[in-house]
PDB file of C-alpha atoms in Angstrom:
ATOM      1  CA  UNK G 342     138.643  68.563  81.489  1.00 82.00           C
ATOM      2  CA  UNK G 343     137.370  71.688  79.873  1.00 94.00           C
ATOM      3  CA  UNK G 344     138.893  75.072  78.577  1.00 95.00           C
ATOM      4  CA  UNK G 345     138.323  78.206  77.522  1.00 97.00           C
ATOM      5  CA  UNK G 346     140.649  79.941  75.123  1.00 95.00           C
ATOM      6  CA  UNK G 347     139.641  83.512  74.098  1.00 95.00           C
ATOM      7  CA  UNK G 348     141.127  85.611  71.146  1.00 95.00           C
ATOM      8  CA  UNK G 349     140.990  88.451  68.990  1.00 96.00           C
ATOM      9  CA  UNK G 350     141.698  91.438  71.666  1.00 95.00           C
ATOM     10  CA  UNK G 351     144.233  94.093  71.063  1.00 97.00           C
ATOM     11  CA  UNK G 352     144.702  98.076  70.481  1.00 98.00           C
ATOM     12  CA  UNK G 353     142.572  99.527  68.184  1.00 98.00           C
ATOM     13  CA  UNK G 354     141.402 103.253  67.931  1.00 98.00           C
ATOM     14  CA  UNK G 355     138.330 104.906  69.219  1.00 98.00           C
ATOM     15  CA  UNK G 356     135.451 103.985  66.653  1.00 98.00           C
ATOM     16  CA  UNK G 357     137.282 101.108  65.503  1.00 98.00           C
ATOM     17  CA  UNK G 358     136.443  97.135  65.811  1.00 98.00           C
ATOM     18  CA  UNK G 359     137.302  94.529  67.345  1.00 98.00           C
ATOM     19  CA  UNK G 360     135.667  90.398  67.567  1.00 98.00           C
ATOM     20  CA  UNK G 361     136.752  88.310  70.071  1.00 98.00           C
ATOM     21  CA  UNK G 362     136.719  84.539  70.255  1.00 98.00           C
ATOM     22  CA  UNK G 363     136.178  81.729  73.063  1.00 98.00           C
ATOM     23  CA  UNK G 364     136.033  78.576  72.223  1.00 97.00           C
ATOM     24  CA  UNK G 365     135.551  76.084  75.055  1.00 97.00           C
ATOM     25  CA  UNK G 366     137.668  72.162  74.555  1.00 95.00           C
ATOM     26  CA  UNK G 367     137.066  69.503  76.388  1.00 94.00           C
ATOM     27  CA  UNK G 368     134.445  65.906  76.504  1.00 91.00           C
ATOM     28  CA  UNK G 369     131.540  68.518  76.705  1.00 94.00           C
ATOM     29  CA  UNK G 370     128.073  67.339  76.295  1.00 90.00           C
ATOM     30  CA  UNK G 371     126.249  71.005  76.298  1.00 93.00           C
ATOM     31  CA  UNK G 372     126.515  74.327  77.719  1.00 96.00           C
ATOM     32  CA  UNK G 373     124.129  76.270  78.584  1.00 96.00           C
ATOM     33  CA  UNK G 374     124.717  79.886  78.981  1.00 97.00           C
ATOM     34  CA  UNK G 375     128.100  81.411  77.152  1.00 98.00           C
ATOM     35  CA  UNK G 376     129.170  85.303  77.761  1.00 97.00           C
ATOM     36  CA  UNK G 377     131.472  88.115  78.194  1.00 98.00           C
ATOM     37  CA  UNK G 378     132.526  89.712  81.354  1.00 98.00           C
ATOM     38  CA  UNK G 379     135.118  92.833  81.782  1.00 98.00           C
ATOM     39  CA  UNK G 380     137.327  94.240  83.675  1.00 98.00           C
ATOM     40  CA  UNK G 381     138.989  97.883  83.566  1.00 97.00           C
ATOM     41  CA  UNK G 382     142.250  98.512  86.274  1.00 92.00           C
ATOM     42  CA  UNK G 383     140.793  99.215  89.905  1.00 94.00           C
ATOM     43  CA  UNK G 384     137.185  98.048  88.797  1.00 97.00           C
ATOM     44  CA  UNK G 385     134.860  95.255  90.060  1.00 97.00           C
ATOM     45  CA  UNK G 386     134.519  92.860  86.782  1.00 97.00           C
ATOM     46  CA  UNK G 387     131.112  93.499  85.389  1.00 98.00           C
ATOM     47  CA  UNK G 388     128.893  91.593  82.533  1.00 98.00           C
ATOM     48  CA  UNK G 389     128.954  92.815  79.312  1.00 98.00           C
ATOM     49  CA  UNK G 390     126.591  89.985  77.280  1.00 98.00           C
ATOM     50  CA  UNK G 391     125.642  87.099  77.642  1.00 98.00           C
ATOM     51  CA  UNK G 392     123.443  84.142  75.097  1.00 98.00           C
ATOM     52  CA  UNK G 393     121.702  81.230  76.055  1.00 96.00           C
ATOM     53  CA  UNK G 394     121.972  78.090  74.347  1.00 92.00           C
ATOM     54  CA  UNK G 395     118.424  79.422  72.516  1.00 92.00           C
ATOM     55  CA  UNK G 396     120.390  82.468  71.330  1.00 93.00           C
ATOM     56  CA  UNK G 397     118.491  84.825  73.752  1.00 96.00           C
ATOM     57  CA  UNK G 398     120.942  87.564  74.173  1.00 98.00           C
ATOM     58  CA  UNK G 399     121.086  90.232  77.156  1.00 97.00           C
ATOM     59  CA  UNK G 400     123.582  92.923  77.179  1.00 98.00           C
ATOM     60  CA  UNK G 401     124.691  95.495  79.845  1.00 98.00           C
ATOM     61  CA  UNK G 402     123.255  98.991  79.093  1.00 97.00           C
ATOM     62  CA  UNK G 403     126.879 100.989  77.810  1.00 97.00           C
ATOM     63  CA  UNK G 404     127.603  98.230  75.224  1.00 98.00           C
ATOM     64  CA  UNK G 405     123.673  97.764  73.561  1.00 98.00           C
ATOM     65  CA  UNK G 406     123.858  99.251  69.593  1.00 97.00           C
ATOM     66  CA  UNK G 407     127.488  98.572  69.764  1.00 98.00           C
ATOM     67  CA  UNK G 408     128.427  95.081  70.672  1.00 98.00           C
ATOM     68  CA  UNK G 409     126.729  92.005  68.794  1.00 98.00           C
ATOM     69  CA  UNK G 410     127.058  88.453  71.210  1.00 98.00           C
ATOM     70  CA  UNK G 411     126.631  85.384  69.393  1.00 98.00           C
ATOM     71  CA  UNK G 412     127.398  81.678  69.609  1.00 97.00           C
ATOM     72  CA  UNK G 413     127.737  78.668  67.356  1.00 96.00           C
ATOM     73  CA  UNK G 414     126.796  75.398  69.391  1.00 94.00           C
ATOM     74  CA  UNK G 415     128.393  72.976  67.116  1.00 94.00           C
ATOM     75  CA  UNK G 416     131.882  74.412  67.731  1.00 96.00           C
ATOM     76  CA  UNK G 417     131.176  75.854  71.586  1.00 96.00           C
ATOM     77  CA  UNK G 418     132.049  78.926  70.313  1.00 97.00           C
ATOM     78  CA  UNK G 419     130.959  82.541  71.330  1.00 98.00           C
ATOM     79  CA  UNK G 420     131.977  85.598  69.692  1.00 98.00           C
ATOM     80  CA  UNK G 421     131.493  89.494  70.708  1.00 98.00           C
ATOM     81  CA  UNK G 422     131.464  92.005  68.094  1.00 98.00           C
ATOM     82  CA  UNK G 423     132.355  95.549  69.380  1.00 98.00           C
ATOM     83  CA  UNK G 424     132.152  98.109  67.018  1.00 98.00           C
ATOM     84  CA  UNK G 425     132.331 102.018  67.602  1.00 98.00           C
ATOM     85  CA  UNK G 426     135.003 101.252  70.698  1.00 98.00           C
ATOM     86  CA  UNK G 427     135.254 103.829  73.045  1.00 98.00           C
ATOM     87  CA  UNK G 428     137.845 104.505  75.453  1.00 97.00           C
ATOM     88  CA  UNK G 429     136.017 103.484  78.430  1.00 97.00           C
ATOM     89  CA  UNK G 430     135.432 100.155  76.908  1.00 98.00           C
ATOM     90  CA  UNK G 431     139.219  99.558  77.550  1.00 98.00           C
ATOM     91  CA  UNK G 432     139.245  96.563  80.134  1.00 98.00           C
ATOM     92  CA  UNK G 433     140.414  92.446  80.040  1.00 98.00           C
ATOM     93  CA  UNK G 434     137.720  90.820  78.761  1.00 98.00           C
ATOM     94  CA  UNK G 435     137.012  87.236  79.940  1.00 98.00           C
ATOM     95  CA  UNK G 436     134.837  84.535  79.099  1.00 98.00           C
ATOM     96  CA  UNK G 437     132.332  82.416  80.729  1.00 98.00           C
ATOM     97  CA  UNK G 438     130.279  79.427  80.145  1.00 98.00           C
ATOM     98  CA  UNK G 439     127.931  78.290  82.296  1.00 96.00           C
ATOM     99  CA  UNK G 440     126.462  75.057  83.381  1.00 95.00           C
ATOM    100  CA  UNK G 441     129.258  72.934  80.982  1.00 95.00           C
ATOM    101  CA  UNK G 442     128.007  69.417  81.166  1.00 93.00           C
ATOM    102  CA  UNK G 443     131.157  67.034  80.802  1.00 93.00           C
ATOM    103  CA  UNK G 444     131.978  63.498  80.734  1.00 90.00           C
ATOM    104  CA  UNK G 445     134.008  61.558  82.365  1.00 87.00           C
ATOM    105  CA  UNK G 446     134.975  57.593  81.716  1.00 86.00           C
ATOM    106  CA  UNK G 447     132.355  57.286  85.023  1.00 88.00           C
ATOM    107  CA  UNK G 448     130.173  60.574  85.053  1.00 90.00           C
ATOM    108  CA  UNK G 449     128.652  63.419  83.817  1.00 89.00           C
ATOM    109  CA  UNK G 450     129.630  66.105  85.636  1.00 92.00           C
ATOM    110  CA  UNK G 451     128.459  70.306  85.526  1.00 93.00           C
ATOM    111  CA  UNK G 452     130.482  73.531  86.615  1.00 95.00           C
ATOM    112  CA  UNK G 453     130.884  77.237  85.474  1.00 97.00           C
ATOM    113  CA  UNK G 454     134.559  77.833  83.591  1.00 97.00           C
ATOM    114  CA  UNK G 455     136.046  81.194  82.849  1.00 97.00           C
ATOM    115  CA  UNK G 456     138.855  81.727  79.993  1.00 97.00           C
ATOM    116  CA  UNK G 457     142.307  83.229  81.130  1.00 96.00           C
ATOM    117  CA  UNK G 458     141.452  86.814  79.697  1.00 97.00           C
ATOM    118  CA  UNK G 459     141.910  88.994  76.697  1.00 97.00           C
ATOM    119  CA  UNK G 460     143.096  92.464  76.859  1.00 98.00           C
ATOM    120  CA  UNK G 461     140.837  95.136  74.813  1.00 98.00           C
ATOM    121  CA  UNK G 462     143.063  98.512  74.790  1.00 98.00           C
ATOM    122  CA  UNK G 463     140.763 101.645  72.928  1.00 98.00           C
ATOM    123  CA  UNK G 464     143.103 104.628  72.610  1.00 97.00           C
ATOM    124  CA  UNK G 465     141.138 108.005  71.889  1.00 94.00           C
TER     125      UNK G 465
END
């Protein structure tokens, strides 16, 4: 009842930009949290931002001064700016919203979704 579909990714060079997209479809009534996760070849995926529905941010310690997460509630859309890439930041980058409240013709119902993945290539 709900997707994710995530753009923007490609190859870019080091100290370049990049935005990526998610917009989440579906009989949603809110979300609350919305955020950006990655993951590099033979790494664990780890959190790279994430914003509340309030537009408190929090962002993982490599990425802060660099990457800018924001949202825009009206379209359930979050966006990550990354600017000054780095090599390292080469990874598929998925996103997540959390606690999507959907409807059904008989309920309301909540769960986490993730999108299918982006791939973010920095060459140096």
């Amino acid at each position: 009842q709900v997707q994710l579909v995530e753009s923007g990714g490609g190859l870019v060079k080091a100290g370049g930009s990049l935005r990526l997209s998610c917009a989440a479809s579906g009989s949603i009534f809110s979300i609350n949290a919305m955020g950006w996760y990655r993951q590099a070849p033979g790494k664990q995926r780890e959190l790279v931002a994430t914003i509340t529905s309030g537009a408190s941010a929090n962002y993982e310690d490599s990425v802060k001064g660099r990457f800018t997460i924001s949202r825009d509630n009206a379209k359930n859309t979050v966006y990550l700016q990354m600017n000054s890439l780095k090599p390292e930041d080469t990874a598929v980058y998925y996103c997540k919203a959390e606690q999507v409240r959907y409807y059904t013709s008989t309920n309301i119902h909540e769960a986490d979704y993730w999108g299918q993945g982006t791939q973010v290539t920095v060459s140096s």
